[in-house]
Amino acid sequence: EPEVTQTPSHQVTQMGQEVILRCVPISNHLYFYWYRQILGQKVEFLVSFYNNEISEKSEIFDDQFSVERPDGSNFTLKIRSTKLEDSAMYFCASSEYHKYEQYFGPGTRLTVT
Amino acid sequence: AQTVTQSQPEMSVQEAETVTLSCTYDTSESDYYLFWYKQPPSRQMILVIRQEAYKQQNATENRFSVNFQKAAKSFSLKISDSQLGDTAMYFCAFMKHGNFNKFYFGSGTKLNVKP
């Protein structure tokens, strides 16, 4: 069964550094999402992406964040200058056109030191 | 704004027994979807069950069923004949109808199934 994959599984970076988290959504899906979960807190929506543009973003998703679909398979989340509070589990998800079910990846644990 | 509340951070159940996980939500929307996702240890979240708010009949998927009380804004998950493989984090989630964008998640309930 097709799955969403994410790399790396764990990323450690220093404060102020740029990180890129990578996701490969399911191939026929058209909607892509990023969520994050700070340890012990709720899973929070960051951004959704459709037709090569952001369709919705949360207040968390400020100018430090960007998303891109550089080719036909990858979907990336970039954090330009990481802060300690960016330490979290980041989940990528994808869904088919006009379908409500989202398929989640296993997550990337980002640790900012 | 929508909020989803799961008031049970952790629960335990004996194998083969039945357990109910609670979820309440707050919304001014009349049409929406509710979901339960399961996240096994070190694995991705997978959909367990989905309920459309316009349907009065409670959704059922094998051993999993929901008790959807729209007026009370309650959406509990019942797991019958619990199995060791049901050990996981369970998230309740809300999505507005027509909004193929975001889930609003609860904080999760960690379920331990004991042999």
Short mmCIF file of C-alpha atoms in Angstrom, two decimals:
data_model
loop_
_atom_site.label_atom_id
_atom_site.label_comp_id
_atom_site.label_asym_id
_atom_site.label_seq_id
_atom_site.Cartn_x
_atom_site.Cartn_y
_atom_site.Cartn_z
CA GLU A 1 0.00 0.00 0.00
CA PRO A 2 1.40 3.45 -0.89
CA GLU A 3 2.73 5.47 2.04
CA VAL A 4 3.89 8.99 2.70
CA THR A 5 7.59 8.99 3.50
CA GLN A 6 9.65 11.62 5.31
CA THR A 7 13.36 12.22 5.64
CA PRO A 8 15.28 12.50 7.83
CA SER A 9 13.61 10.76 10.74
CA HIS A 10 15.59 12.92 13.16
CA GLN A 11 17.35 16.21 12.52
CA VAL A 12 19.49 18.04 15.02
CA THR A 13 20.45 21.60 14.21
CA GLN A 14 21.81 24.66 15.93
CA MET A 15 19.73 27.73 16.56
CA GLY A 16 19.83 30.10 13.59
CA GLN A 17 20.55 27.41 11.04
CA GLU A 18 18.34 26.60 8.09
CA VAL A 19 16.72 23.20 7.84
CA ILE A 20 14.81 21.49 5.09
CA LEU A 21 12.44 18.68 5.92
CA ARG A 22 11.52 16.43 3.06
CA CYS A 23 8.39 14.50 2.26
CA VAL A 24 7.34 12.26 -0.58
CA PRO A 25 3.53 12.26 -0.74
CA ILE A 26 1.50 9.46 -2.28
CA SER A 27 1.90 9.76 -6.02
CA ASN A 28 -1.66 10.51 -7.16
CA HIS A 29 -2.43 12.88 -4.32
CA LEU A 30 -2.93 16.57 -5.02
CA TYR A 31 -3.22 18.15 -1.57
CA PHE A 32 -0.21 18.36 0.71
CA TYR A 33 0.09 19.44 4.33
CA TRP A 34 2.54 20.05 7.11
CA TYR A 35 1.65 19.71 10.78
CA ARG A 36 3.81 19.88 13.86
CA GLN A 37 3.59 18.51 17.36
CA ILE A 38 5.61 20.04 20.15
CA LEU A 39 6.32 17.41 22.79
CA GLY A 40 3.28 16.93 25.01
CA GLN A 41 1.09 19.25 22.97
CA LYS A 42 -1.51 18.95 20.24
CA VAL A 43 -0.78 18.27 16.62
CA GLU A 44 -1.06 21.70 14.98
CA PHE A 45 -1.73 22.59 11.37
CA LEU A 46 0.98 24.61 9.67
CA VAL A 47 0.17 24.84 5.97
CA SER A 48 -1.68 23.25 3.10
CA PHE A 49 -0.57 23.28 -0.52
CA TYR A 50 -2.52 22.67 -3.70
CA ASN A 51 -1.87 23.37 -7.35
CA ASN A 52 1.62 24.65 -6.60
CA GLU A 53 0.56 27.26 -4.12
CA ILE A 54 -0.29 27.63 -0.48
CA SER A 55 -4.03 27.28 0.03
CA GLU A 56 -4.07 27.95 3.75
CA LYS A 57 -1.57 28.63 6.50
CA SER A 58 -1.73 29.06 10.23
CA GLU A 59 -0.38 31.93 12.29
CA ILE A 60 2.54 29.67 13.21
CA PHE A 61 3.62 29.64 9.57
CA ASP A 62 5.41 32.97 9.51
CA ASP A 63 8.08 34.32 7.18
CA GLN A 64 10.63 31.89 8.60
CA PHE A 65 8.75 29.01 7.01
CA SER A 66 8.34 28.14 3.36
CA VAL A 67 7.13 25.16 1.38
CA GLU A 68 7.99 23.97 -2.05
CA ARG A 69 7.25 21.17 -4.45
CA PRO A 70 10.53 21.25 -6.37
CA ASP A 71 9.69 18.32 -8.63
CA GLY A 72 6.85 15.89 -9.22
CA SER A 73 7.45 13.86 -6.10
CA ASN A 74 8.96 15.86 -3.22
CA PHE A 75 7.29 18.33 -0.90
CA THR A 76 9.59 20.28 1.40
CA LEU A 77 9.30 22.47 4.46
CA LYS A 78 12.10 24.96 5.01
CA ILE A 79 12.75 26.81 8.21
CA ARG A 80 15.16 29.65 7.47
CA SER A 81 16.55 30.45 10.88
CA THR A 82 15.58 27.89 13.46
CA LYS A 83 14.63 28.82 17.00
CA LEU A 84 14.62 26.64 20.10
CA GLU A 85 10.83 26.65 20.04
CA ASP A 86 10.83 25.06 16.58
CA SER A 87 11.85 21.79 18.22
CA ALA A 88 8.97 19.46 17.47
CA MET A 89 7.80 16.49 15.46
CA TYR A 90 6.88 17.58 11.95
CA PHE A 91 4.34 15.52 10.03
CA CYS A 92 3.70 15.64 6.33
CA ALA A 93 0.35 14.49 4.95
CA SER A 94 -1.31 14.20 1.58
CA SER A 95 -4.80 13.58 0.26
CA GLU A 96 -6.54 12.89 -3.00
CA TYR A 97 -8.46 15.56 -4.83
CA HIS A 98 -11.56 16.51 -2.85
CA LYS A 99 -11.17 13.69 -0.36
CA TYR A 100 -11.15 14.29 3.37
CA GLU A 101 -8.86 11.50 4.47
CA GLN A 102 -5.28 12.61 4.91
CA TYR A 103 -2.43 10.12 4.84
CA PHE A 104 0.37 10.93 7.24
CA GLY A 105 4.07 10.29 7.11
CA PRO A 106 6.02 8.95 10.11
CA GLY A 107 7.31 12.40 11.02
CA THR A 108 10.66 14.12 11.37
CA ARG A 109 11.81 14.93 14.86
CA LEU A 110 13.55 18.30 14.75
CA THR A 111 15.76 19.20 17.67
CA VAL A 112 17.12 22.75 17.82
CA THR A 113 20.01 23.25 20.23
CA ALA B 1 -12.51 28.77 15.90
CA GLN B 2 -12.70 25.05 16.34
CA THR B 3 -11.31 23.22 19.36
CA VAL B 4 -11.06 19.51 20.07
CA THR B 5 -10.63 18.18 23.59
CA GLN B 6 -9.54 14.75 24.68
CA SER B 7 -9.74 14.64 28.45
CA GLN B 8 -8.07 11.25 28.97
CA PRO B 9 -4.29 11.51 28.48
CA GLU B 10 -3.80 7.80 29.10
CA MET B 11 -5.95 4.70 29.45
CA SER B 12 -5.40 1.00 29.96
CA VAL B 13 -7.55 -1.96 29.03
CA GLN B 14 -7.16 -5.71 29.29
CA GLU B 15 -6.93 -7.69 26.11
CA ALA B 16 -10.38 -8.75 24.82
CA GLU B 17 -12.17 -6.10 26.83
CA THR B 18 -13.95 -2.98 25.60
CA VAL B 19 -12.70 0.56 26.06
CA THR B 20 -14.17 3.95 25.20
CA LEU B 21 -12.09 7.01 24.41
CA SER B 22 -13.71 10.42 24.82
CA CYS B 23 -13.63 13.43 22.56
CA THR B 24 -15.56 16.67 22.67
CA TYR B 25 -15.34 19.55 20.25
CA ASP B 26 -16.54 23.08 19.92
CA THR B 27 -17.66 24.61 16.67
CA SER B 28 -20.25 26.94 15.22
CA GLU B 29 -20.26 24.97 11.97
CA SER B 30 -23.25 22.79 11.18
CA ASP B 31 -21.58 20.60 8.60
CA TYR B 32 -18.29 18.94 9.34
CA TYR B 33 -16.41 15.68 9.63
CA LEU B 34 -14.95 13.95 12.66
CA PHE B 35 -12.15 11.43 12.62
CA TRP B 36 -10.23 9.12 14.88
CA TYR B 37 -6.61 8.52 13.94
CA LYS B 38 -4.34 5.93 15.52
CA GLN B 39 -0.59 6.36 15.90
CA PRO B 40 1.20 3.15 16.93
CA PRO B 41 4.61 3.57 18.58
CA SER B 42 7.15 4.90 16.07
CA ARG B 43 4.67 4.63 13.22
CA GLN B 44 2.60 7.04 11.22
CA MET B 45 -0.95 8.06 11.99
CA ILE B 46 -3.56 6.00 10.23
CA LEU B 47 -7.27 6.62 9.93
CA VAL B 48 -9.43 4.46 12.16
CA ILE B 49 -12.91 5.79 11.50
CA ARG B 50 -14.74 8.79 10.10
CA GLN B 51 -18.14 10.33 10.82
CA GLU B 52 -20.03 12.85 8.70
CA ALA B 53 -21.95 15.28 10.89
CA TYR B 54 -25.03 15.14 8.67
CA LYS B 55 -25.38 11.39 9.24
CA GLN B 56 -27.32 10.34 12.30
CA GLN B 57 -26.10 6.77 12.14
CA ASN B 58 -22.93 6.11 14.06
CA ALA B 59 -19.99 4.90 11.97
CA THR B 60 -18.63 1.40 12.51
CA GLU B 61 -15.46 -0.25 11.24
CA ASN B 62 -15.10 -3.83 12.47
CA ARG B 63 -14.21 -3.61 16.19
CA PHE B 64 -14.26 0.20 16.15
CA SER B 65 -17.41 2.24 16.51
CA VAL B 66 -18.27 5.76 17.48
CA ASN B 67 -20.94 7.38 19.59
CA PHE B 68 -21.65 10.68 17.86
CA GLN B 69 -23.81 13.08 19.84
CA LYS B 70 -24.11 16.20 17.69
CA ALA B 71 -26.07 18.29 20.15
CA ALA B 72 -23.62 17.51 22.92
CA LYS B 73 -20.65 17.90 20.53
CA SER B 74 -19.32 14.58 21.63
CA PHE B 75 -17.56 11.94 19.54
CA SER B 76 -16.33 8.93 21.50
CA LEU B 77 -14.54 5.90 20.11
CA LYS B 78 -15.38 2.41 21.33
CA ILE B 79 -12.91 -0.39 20.77
CA SER B 80 -14.38 -3.84 21.29
CA ASP B 81 -12.38 -7.01 21.89
CA SER B 82 -9.20 -4.99 22.42
CA GLN B 83 -6.05 -6.46 20.92
CA LEU B 84 -2.40 -5.89 21.77
CA GLY B 85 -2.00 -4.22 18.38
CA ASP B 86 -4.47 -1.55 19.45
CA THR B 87 -1.82 -0.10 21.75
CA ALA B 88 -1.26 3.37 20.31
CA MET B 89 -1.90 7.06 20.65
CA TYR B 90 -5.40 7.93 19.49
CA PHE B 91 -6.21 11.38 18.12
CA CYS B 92 -9.63 12.83 17.60
CA ALA B 93 -9.80 15.32 14.73
CA PHE B 94 -12.28 17.78 13.22
CA MET B 95 -12.53 19.14 9.70
CA LYS B 96 -14.99 21.66 8.33
CA HIS B 97 -17.09 20.54 5.40
CA GLY B 98 -15.83 21.81 2.09
CA ASN B 99 -12.49 22.67 3.57
CA PHE B 100 -10.00 20.17 2.24
CA ASN B 101 -7.35 21.80 4.22
CA LYS B 102 -6.78 21.29 7.83
CA PHE B 103 -7.52 19.07 10.71
CA TYR B 104 -8.02 20.37 14.20
CA PHE B 105 -6.59 17.72 16.48
CA GLY B 106 -7.13 16.84 20.10
CA SER B 107 -4.15 16.27 22.37
CA GLY B 108 -4.43 12.51 22.11
CA THR B 109 -5.13 9.56 24.38
CA LYS B 110 -2.46 6.96 24.92
CA LEU B 111 -4.09 3.53 25.04
CA ASN B 112 -2.26 0.59 26.56
CA VAL B 113 -3.71 -2.85 25.94
CA LYS B 114 -2.47 -5.29 28.55
CA PRO B 115 -2.19 -9.05 28.04
#
